[in-house]
Short mmCIF file of C-alpha atoms in Angstrom, two decimals:
data_model
loop_
_atom_site.label_atom_id
_atom_site.label_comp_id
_atom_site.label_asym_id
_atom_site.label_seq_id
_atom_site.Cartn_x
_atom_site.Cartn_y
_atom_site.Cartn_z
CA MET B 1 42.26 -11.34 -6.63
CA ARG B 2 40.27 -12.82 -3.79
CA SER B 3 43.08 -12.32 -1.31
CA VAL B 4 43.49 -8.65 -2.29
CA LEU B 5 39.86 -7.59 -2.50
CA GLU B 6 38.10 -9.67 0.14
CA PRO B 7 39.67 -7.98 3.20
CA VAL B 8 38.69 -4.57 1.82
CA PHE B 9 35.29 -5.51 0.34
CA PRO B 10 33.94 -8.55 2.23
CA GLY B 11 31.52 -10.53 0.11
CA LEU B 12 32.51 -8.75 -3.10
CA LEU B 13 33.09 -11.89 -5.15
CA PRO B 14 29.88 -13.66 -4.00
CA PHE B 15 27.97 -10.47 -4.79
CA CYS B 16 29.54 -10.21 -8.25
CA GLY B 17 28.68 -13.86 -8.82
CA ALA B 18 25.06 -13.18 -7.86
CA LEU B 19 24.92 -10.23 -10.28
CA VAL B 20 26.35 -12.27 -13.16
CA ILE B 21 23.87 -15.09 -12.59
CA GLY B 22 21.05 -12.57 -12.22
CA ILE B 23 21.91 -10.71 -15.43
CA LEU B 24 22.13 -13.94 -17.43
CA ALA B 25 18.79 -15.09 -16.00
CA ALA B 26 17.21 -11.71 -16.77
CA HIS B 27 18.27 -11.92 -20.42
CA LEU B 28 16.95 -15.49 -20.61
CA CYS B 29 13.60 -14.42 -19.16
CA THR B 30 13.49 -11.46 -21.55
CA TRP B 31 14.01 -13.87 -24.46
CA LEU B 32 11.27 -16.13 -23.03
CA LYS B 33 9.00 -13.03 -22.72
CA SER B 34 8.25 -13.67 -19.05
CA PRO B 35 6.78 -10.84 -16.93
CA LEU B 36 9.24 -8.75 -14.89
CA PRO B 37 12.29 -10.54 -16.36
CA TRP B 38 14.78 -8.34 -14.52
CA MET B 39 13.31 -9.25 -11.12
CA ILE B 40 11.86 -12.75 -11.51
CA GLY B 41 14.82 -14.13 -13.49
CA PRO B 42 17.48 -13.07 -10.95
CA LEU B 43 15.25 -14.14 -8.05
CA LEU B 44 14.73 -17.68 -9.33
CA ALA B 45 18.27 -18.16 -10.62
CA THR B 46 20.05 -16.97 -7.47
CA ALA B 47 17.62 -18.87 -5.22
CA ALA B 48 18.27 -22.08 -7.14
CA ALA B 49 22.04 -21.49 -7.07
CA CYS B 50 22.08 -20.72 -3.35
CA MET B 51 19.96 -23.74 -2.43
CA SER B 52 22.36 -25.86 -4.50
CA GLY B 53 25.22 -24.74 -2.30
CA CYS B 54 26.67 -21.75 -4.18
CA ARG B 55 27.90 -18.92 -1.98
CA LEU B 56 26.09 -15.86 -3.26
CA VAL B 57 25.24 -12.74 -1.30
CA CYS B 58 23.56 -9.38 -1.74
CA PRO B 59 24.70 -6.76 0.77
CA VAL B 60 22.05 -4.64 2.40
CA GLN B 61 23.28 -1.68 0.34
CA GLY B 62 22.38 -3.61 -2.81
CA ARG B 63 18.76 -4.00 -1.81
CA GLN B 64 18.66 -0.38 -0.66
CA ALA B 65 19.89 0.74 -4.07
CA GLY B 66 17.16 -1.30 -5.73
CA GLN B 67 14.56 0.18 -3.39
CA TRP B 68 15.83 3.69 -4.15
CA VAL B 69 15.31 3.09 -7.87
CA ILE B 70 11.75 1.84 -7.40
CA GLY B 71 10.78 4.57 -4.92
CA THR B 72 12.11 7.32 -7.18
CA ALA B 73 10.48 5.89 -10.31
CA LEU B 74 7.09 5.50 -8.59
CA GLY B 75 7.04 9.09 -7.33
CA LEU B 76 7.16 10.39 -10.90
CA TYR B 77 3.55 9.24 -11.38
CA PHE B 78 2.03 11.41 -8.64
CA THR B 79 1.01 14.49 -10.63
CA PRO B 80 -1.58 16.89 -9.16
CA ALA B 81 -4.27 15.25 -11.31
CA VAL B 82 -3.36 11.79 -10.00
CA LEU B 83 -3.38 12.97 -6.38
CA LYS B 84 -6.89 14.33 -6.92
CA ILE B 85 -8.00 10.94 -8.25
CA LEU B 86 -6.44 9.13 -5.28
CA SER B 87 -8.35 11.27 -2.78
CA ALA B 88 -11.53 9.56 -3.94
CA TYR B 89 -10.15 6.16 -2.89
CA LEU B 90 -9.19 6.93 0.73
CA GLY B 91 -12.09 4.91 2.12
CA TYR B 92 -11.16 1.89 0.01
CA ILE B 93 -7.53 2.21 1.09
CA ALA B 94 -8.70 2.10 4.72
CA ALA B 95 -10.75 -1.01 3.92
CA GLY B 96 -7.64 -2.58 2.41
CA VAL B 97 -5.69 -1.95 5.62
CA ILE B 98 -8.40 -3.53 7.77
CA PHE B 99 -8.54 -6.52 5.43
CA ALA B 100 -4.73 -6.96 5.59
CA LEU B 101 -4.79 -6.97 9.40
CA SER B 102 -7.65 -9.48 9.45
CA LEU B 103 -5.96 -11.67 6.84
CA GLY B 104 -2.77 -11.78 8.88
CA ILE B 105 -4.64 -12.85 12.02
CA ALA B 106 -6.55 -15.57 10.13
CA CYS B 107 -3.38 -16.93 8.50
CA ALA B 108 -1.57 -16.87 11.85
CA TRP B 109 -4.32 -19.03 13.36
CA LEU B 110 -4.09 -21.42 10.40
CA LEU B 111 -0.27 -21.61 10.58
CA HIS B 112 -0.42 -22.39 14.29
CA ARG B 113 -3.02 -25.11 13.73
CA ILE B 114 -1.22 -26.94 10.92
CA THR B 115 2.40 -26.63 12.12
CA GLY B 116 2.18 -26.29 15.90
CA VAL B 117 4.46 -23.23 15.90
CA ASP B 118 3.86 -20.94 18.86
CA ARG B 119 1.22 -18.28 18.29
CA LYS B 120 3.58 -15.35 18.85
CA THR B 121 5.77 -16.54 16.00
CA ALA B 122 2.76 -17.39 13.82
CA PHE B 123 1.24 -13.94 14.37
CA PHE B 124 4.29 -11.96 13.27
CA ALA B 125 5.18 -14.47 10.54
CA MET B 126 1.81 -14.02 8.85
CA ALA B 127 1.41 -10.25 9.40
CA ILE B 128 1.29 -8.62 5.95
CA GLY B 129 4.20 -6.29 6.58
CA GLY B 130 7.91 -5.90 5.91
CA ALA B 131 10.11 -8.84 6.87
CA SER B 132 12.65 -6.90 8.92
CA GLU B 133 10.03 -4.80 10.77
CA MET B 134 7.91 -7.86 11.64
CA ALA B 135 10.95 -9.90 12.72
CA VAL B 136 12.18 -7.14 15.05
CA GLN B 137 8.75 -6.57 16.59
CA GLY B 138 8.20 -10.30 16.92
CA GLU B 139 11.50 -10.76 18.76
CA GLN B 140 10.49 -7.98 21.18
CA HIS B 141 7.41 -10.05 22.06
CA GLY B 142 9.32 -13.31 22.48
CA ALA B 143 8.72 -14.82 19.03
CA GLN B 144 11.29 -16.74 16.94
CA MET B 145 12.96 -14.12 14.75
CA ASP B 146 14.53 -16.56 12.28
CA ARG B 147 11.23 -18.28 11.53
CA ILE B 148 9.45 -14.95 11.06
CA ALA B 149 12.08 -13.79 8.56
CA ALA B 150 11.92 -17.12 6.71
CA ALA B 151 8.12 -16.92 6.46
CA HIS B 152 8.18 -13.43 4.98
CA SER B 153 10.90 -14.35 2.48
CA LEU B 154 8.89 -17.34 1.27
CA ARG B 155 5.61 -15.37 1.10
CA ILE B 156 7.15 -12.54 -0.92
CA MET B 157 8.79 -15.02 -3.30
CA LEU B 158 5.48 -16.81 -3.90
CA VAL B 159 3.62 -13.53 -4.49
CA VAL B 160 6.31 -12.17 -6.83
CA ILE B 161 6.22 -15.35 -8.92
CA ALA B 162 2.47 -16.01 -8.90
CA LEU B 163 0.88 -12.62 -9.53
CA PRO B 164 2.88 -11.36 -12.55
CA PHE B 165 2.42 -14.65 -14.39
CA ALA B 166 -1.28 -14.80 -13.50
CA LEU B 167 -1.84 -11.22 -14.69
CA LYS B 168 0.11 -11.83 -17.89
CA PHE B 169 -1.98 -14.94 -18.56
CA TRP B 170 -5.09 -12.83 -17.89
CA GLY B 171 -3.94 -10.43 -20.63
CA VAL B 172 -4.44 -7.19 -18.68
CA HIS B 173 -1.20 -5.45 -19.66
CA GLY B 174 -1.80 -1.73 -20.23
CA LEU B 175 -5.53 -1.79 -19.38
CA ASP B 176 -5.22 0.72 -16.50
CA PRO B 177 -2.35 3.00 -17.54
CA PHE B 178 -1.03 5.98 -15.63
CA LEU B 179 1.86 7.87 -17.21
CA PRO B 180 4.82 9.42 -15.34
CA ALA B 181 5.09 13.19 -15.41
CA THR B 182 8.04 13.01 -17.77
CA ARG B 183 9.60 10.35 -19.96
CA GLN B 184 12.61 12.41 -21.01
CA VAL B 185 16.04 11.89 -19.45
CA HIS B 186 17.90 15.15 -18.74
CA LEU B 187 21.35 14.54 -17.29
CA PRO B 188 21.58 17.65 -15.05
CA GLY B 189 18.04 17.04 -13.83
CA LEU B 190 18.79 13.34 -13.31
CA ALA B 191 21.78 14.24 -11.15
CA GLY B 192 19.59 16.54 -9.05
CA LEU B 193 16.86 13.90 -8.75
CA ILE B 194 19.39 11.29 -7.61
CA LEU B 195 20.89 13.64 -5.04
CA LEU B 196 17.58 14.82 -3.55
CA THR B 197 15.95 11.39 -3.35
CA ALA B 198 19.08 9.71 -1.96
CA CYS B 199 19.43 12.41 0.71
CA LEU B 200 15.92 11.86 2.03
CA GLY B 201 16.39 8.10 1.93
CA TYR B 202 19.55 8.47 3.99
CA VAL B 203 17.84 10.79 6.49
CA LEU B 204 14.96 8.36 7.01
CA GLN B 205 17.40 5.47 7.39
CA ARG B 206 19.30 7.38 10.06
CA ARG B 207 15.99 7.89 11.84
CA GLN B 208 15.33 4.14 11.54
CA ALA B 209 12.17 4.61 9.51
CA PRO B 210 10.76 1.40 7.99
CA ASN B 211 11.44 0.91 4.27
CA ALA B 212 13.48 4.11 4.33
CA TRP B 213 15.00 3.61 0.88
CA VAL B 214 11.57 3.15 -0.70
CA LEU B 215 9.69 5.82 1.24
CA GLY B 216 12.38 8.53 1.24
CA PRO B 217 12.88 8.60 -2.53
CA LEU B 218 9.13 8.09 -3.05
CA ILE B 219 8.23 11.05 -0.83
CA MET B 220 10.83 13.33 -2.43
CA SER B 221 9.99 12.29 -5.99
CA THR B 222 6.25 12.59 -5.29
CA GLY B 223 6.71 16.05 -3.76
CA LEU B 224 8.61 17.29 -6.80
CA THR B 225 6.09 15.80 -9.22
CA ALA B 226 3.10 17.11 -7.27
CA CYS B 227 4.63 20.60 -7.47
CA ASP B 228 5.05 20.13 -11.23
CA ILE B 229 8.85 20.09 -10.95
CA GLN B 230 10.01 17.70 -13.66
CA LEU B 231 13.75 17.15 -13.30
CA SER B 232 14.15 13.98 -15.34
CA ALA B 233 12.88 10.48 -15.95
CA LEU B 234 14.98 7.50 -14.89
CA PRO B 235 16.78 5.72 -17.75
CA GLN B 236 15.53 2.22 -18.43
CA TRP B 237 18.90 0.69 -17.53
CA ILE B 238 18.64 2.15 -14.03
CA ILE B 239 15.14 0.73 -13.63
CA ASN B 240 16.35 -2.67 -14.85
CA GLY B 241 19.26 -2.45 -12.43
CA GLY B 242 16.89 -1.74 -9.55
CA GLN B 243 14.80 -4.79 -10.42
CA LEU B 244 17.98 -6.88 -10.67
CA LEU B 245 19.13 -5.86 -7.20
CA ILE B 246 15.73 -6.55 -5.64
CA GLY B 247 15.54 -9.95 -7.32
CA VAL B 248 19.06 -10.90 -6.21
CA SER B 249 18.41 -9.70 -2.65
CA LEU B 250 15.33 -11.93 -2.45
CA GLY B 251 16.92 -14.95 -4.10
CA THR B 252 20.08 -15.01 -1.97
CA ARG B 253 18.01 -15.53 1.18
CA PHE B 254 17.26 -19.12 0.14
CA THR B 255 20.25 -21.14 1.36
CA PRO B 256 20.50 -24.93 1.87
CA ALA B 257 20.01 -24.24 5.59
CA PHE B 258 16.73 -22.52 4.74
CA LEU B 259 15.37 -25.74 3.24
CA ARG B 260 16.63 -27.96 6.04
CA ALA B 261 15.18 -25.79 8.79
CA ALA B 262 11.73 -26.99 9.88
CA PRO B 263 10.36 -28.29 6.54
CA ARG B 264 6.91 -28.80 8.10
CA TYR B 265 6.87 -25.16 9.16
CA LEU B 266 7.93 -23.92 5.72
CA GLY B 267 5.30 -26.13 4.10
CA GLY B 268 2.70 -24.58 6.36
CA VAL B 269 3.92 -21.10 5.50
CA ALA B 270 3.65 -21.91 1.79
CA LEU B 271 0.10 -23.20 2.24
CA CYS B 272 -0.94 -20.15 4.26
CA SER B 273 0.71 -17.82 1.74
CA VAL B 274 -1.17 -19.38 -1.17
CA ALA B 275 -4.40 -19.08 0.81
CA ALA B 276 -3.59 -15.42 1.54
CA ILE B 277 -2.92 -14.72 -2.15
CA LEU B 278 -6.24 -16.25 -3.18
CA LEU B 279 -8.25 -14.53 -0.43
CA ALA B 280 -6.61 -11.19 -1.21
CA ALA B 281 -7.38 -11.63 -4.91
CA GLY B 282 -11.01 -12.28 -4.03
CA PHE B 283 -11.12 -9.20 -1.83
CA GLY B 284 -9.47 -7.14 -4.56
CA PHE B 285 -12.07 -8.26 -7.08
CA VAL B 286 -14.92 -7.26 -4.73
CA LEU B 287 -13.20 -3.93 -4.03
CA ALA B 288 -12.94 -3.34 -7.77
CA GLN B 289 -16.69 -3.81 -8.21
CA LEU B 290 -17.42 -1.30 -5.45
CA SER B 291 -14.81 1.33 -6.30
CA GLY B 292 -14.56 1.26 -10.09
CA ILE B 293 -10.82 0.47 -9.91
CA HIS B 294 -9.72 -1.97 -12.61
CA PRO B 295 -9.85 -5.52 -11.12
CA ALA B 296 -6.21 -6.24 -11.95
CA THR B 297 -5.12 -3.00 -10.27
CA ALA B 298 -7.25 -3.76 -7.20
CA ILE B 299 -5.80 -7.27 -6.93
CA LEU B 300 -2.25 -5.89 -6.99
CA ALA B 301 -3.20 -3.16 -4.52
CA THR B 302 -4.57 -5.63 -1.96
CA SER B 303 -2.08 -8.47 -2.54
CA PRO B 304 0.07 -9.74 0.37
CA GLY B 305 3.30 -8.57 -1.30
CA GLY B 306 5.81 -5.82 -0.57
CA ILE B 307 5.66 -2.20 -1.71
CA ALA B 308 8.56 -2.35 -4.13
CA GLU B 309 7.63 -5.69 -5.69
CA MET B 310 3.92 -5.01 -6.21
CA ALA B 311 4.34 -1.40 -7.34
CA LEU B 312 7.03 -2.56 -9.75
CA THR B 313 4.64 -5.19 -11.12
CA ALA B 314 2.03 -2.47 -11.61
CA LYS B 315 4.57 -0.25 -13.38
CA THR B 316 5.73 -3.00 -15.72
CA LEU B 317 2.21 -4.13 -16.59
CA GLU B 318 0.84 -0.54 -16.66
CA LEU B 319 -1.81 -1.25 -14.04
CA GLY B 320 -2.64 1.77 -11.89
CA VAL B 321 0.82 2.46 -10.45
CA PRO B 322 -0.23 5.33 -8.10
CA ILE B 323 -3.21 3.37 -6.77
CA VAL B 324 -1.18 0.24 -6.06
CA THR B 325 1.58 2.31 -4.47
CA ALA B 326 -0.84 4.27 -2.26
CA PHE B 327 -2.54 1.10 -0.99
CA HIS B 328 0.74 -0.57 -0.08
CA VAL B 329 2.41 2.49 1.46
CA VAL B 330 -0.56 3.20 3.75
CA ARG B 331 -0.88 -0.47 4.70
CA MET B 332 2.81 -0.74 5.55
CA ALA B 333 2.77 2.44 7.65
CA VAL B 334 -0.31 1.38 9.63
CA LEU B 335 0.95 -2.16 10.21
CA VAL B 336 4.30 -0.99 11.54
CA LEU B 337 2.50 1.31 13.99
CA VAL B 338 -0.28 -0.99 15.18
CA ILE B 339 1.02 -4.56 14.88
CA GLY B 340 2.69 -4.55 18.33
CA PRO B 341 -0.27 -3.00 20.19
CA LEU B 342 -2.65 -5.29 18.27
CA PHE B 343 -0.71 -8.35 19.42
CA SER B 344 -0.79 -7.12 23.02
CA PHE B 345 -4.53 -6.47 22.74
CA LEU B 346 -5.20 -9.96 21.37
CA SER B 347 -2.91 -11.61 23.93
CA ALA B 348 -4.82 -9.95 26.76
CA ARG B 349 -7.96 -11.61 25.37
CA GLY B 350 -6.66 -15.15 25.15
CA PHE B 351 -4.39 -15.12 22.10
CA ASN B 352 -1.66 -17.24 23.71
CA ASP B 353 0.20 -20.50 23.27
CA THR B 354 -1.88 -22.62 25.56
CA HIS B 355 -5.26 -22.39 23.85
#
């Protein structure tokens, strides 16, 4: 079978292997009652298998499919009433963006101090943004692209593992619920929802927009929901499948070469990431006291994780999904736009490798 399929579908068997391992791990985590079993189980299982030498892969289309699921599902929460509520939090969202920029700069300084990595690489490695966007911008400024990508992969993994378990231990499940506009699955409407959201995702990808397969479906689904157009809910098996694909795409990044490459650097990244998680949690708690947002929701909203992973955590734990999504979407958009000019500004004022 390998000889027949591999030339036509390169990586098919390693991808199927990753899915099988991920599904088994998801069922095990479900039985163990762990949080986000369909994302955390596949992530940990495929990471362990890959670091042990197994050849597993997740094609970029797999992660995009997972992102499409999450973006579409999140948009179903943005009813007119929810949008009105969010308008009251715009100032706090801006504060969250400023905090994320400051946190990235502080962690970059710490990473440079404890590992000796050049400051260009440290800056883009610790910026609280998407891995691919930060790696590309870092390379344009002369940073080490591979180390930036490795740092973001490790940070996201630590956030995805730490926060759901911490929140479950805290016992906050369902304390800040927002409900989607519809919970009913209508097959004709579902087909229309899939078509419309996928089309916008594809358009944004063609235009090289960051996180196109999260933002495109999210924008389309939000627009429909805000206009009170309720086509269909997403079936639970599709949502589970999206989590599975995101978990596998994260886990398959951790190869044996990943562990062998600059262990001191990766140790420093882990230390800085833990510090960032704790500082962000503290900031989220303060923000909650000032804004009236539930503390668990505020911690997720200001955490140094990705849009899909943190919004998915909020959805699963029923913790202010629209608020968490809005915080992360705005932060991501601002960071992509300003991170390059911010680095140039800081470099002109002494942020360089010789001081």
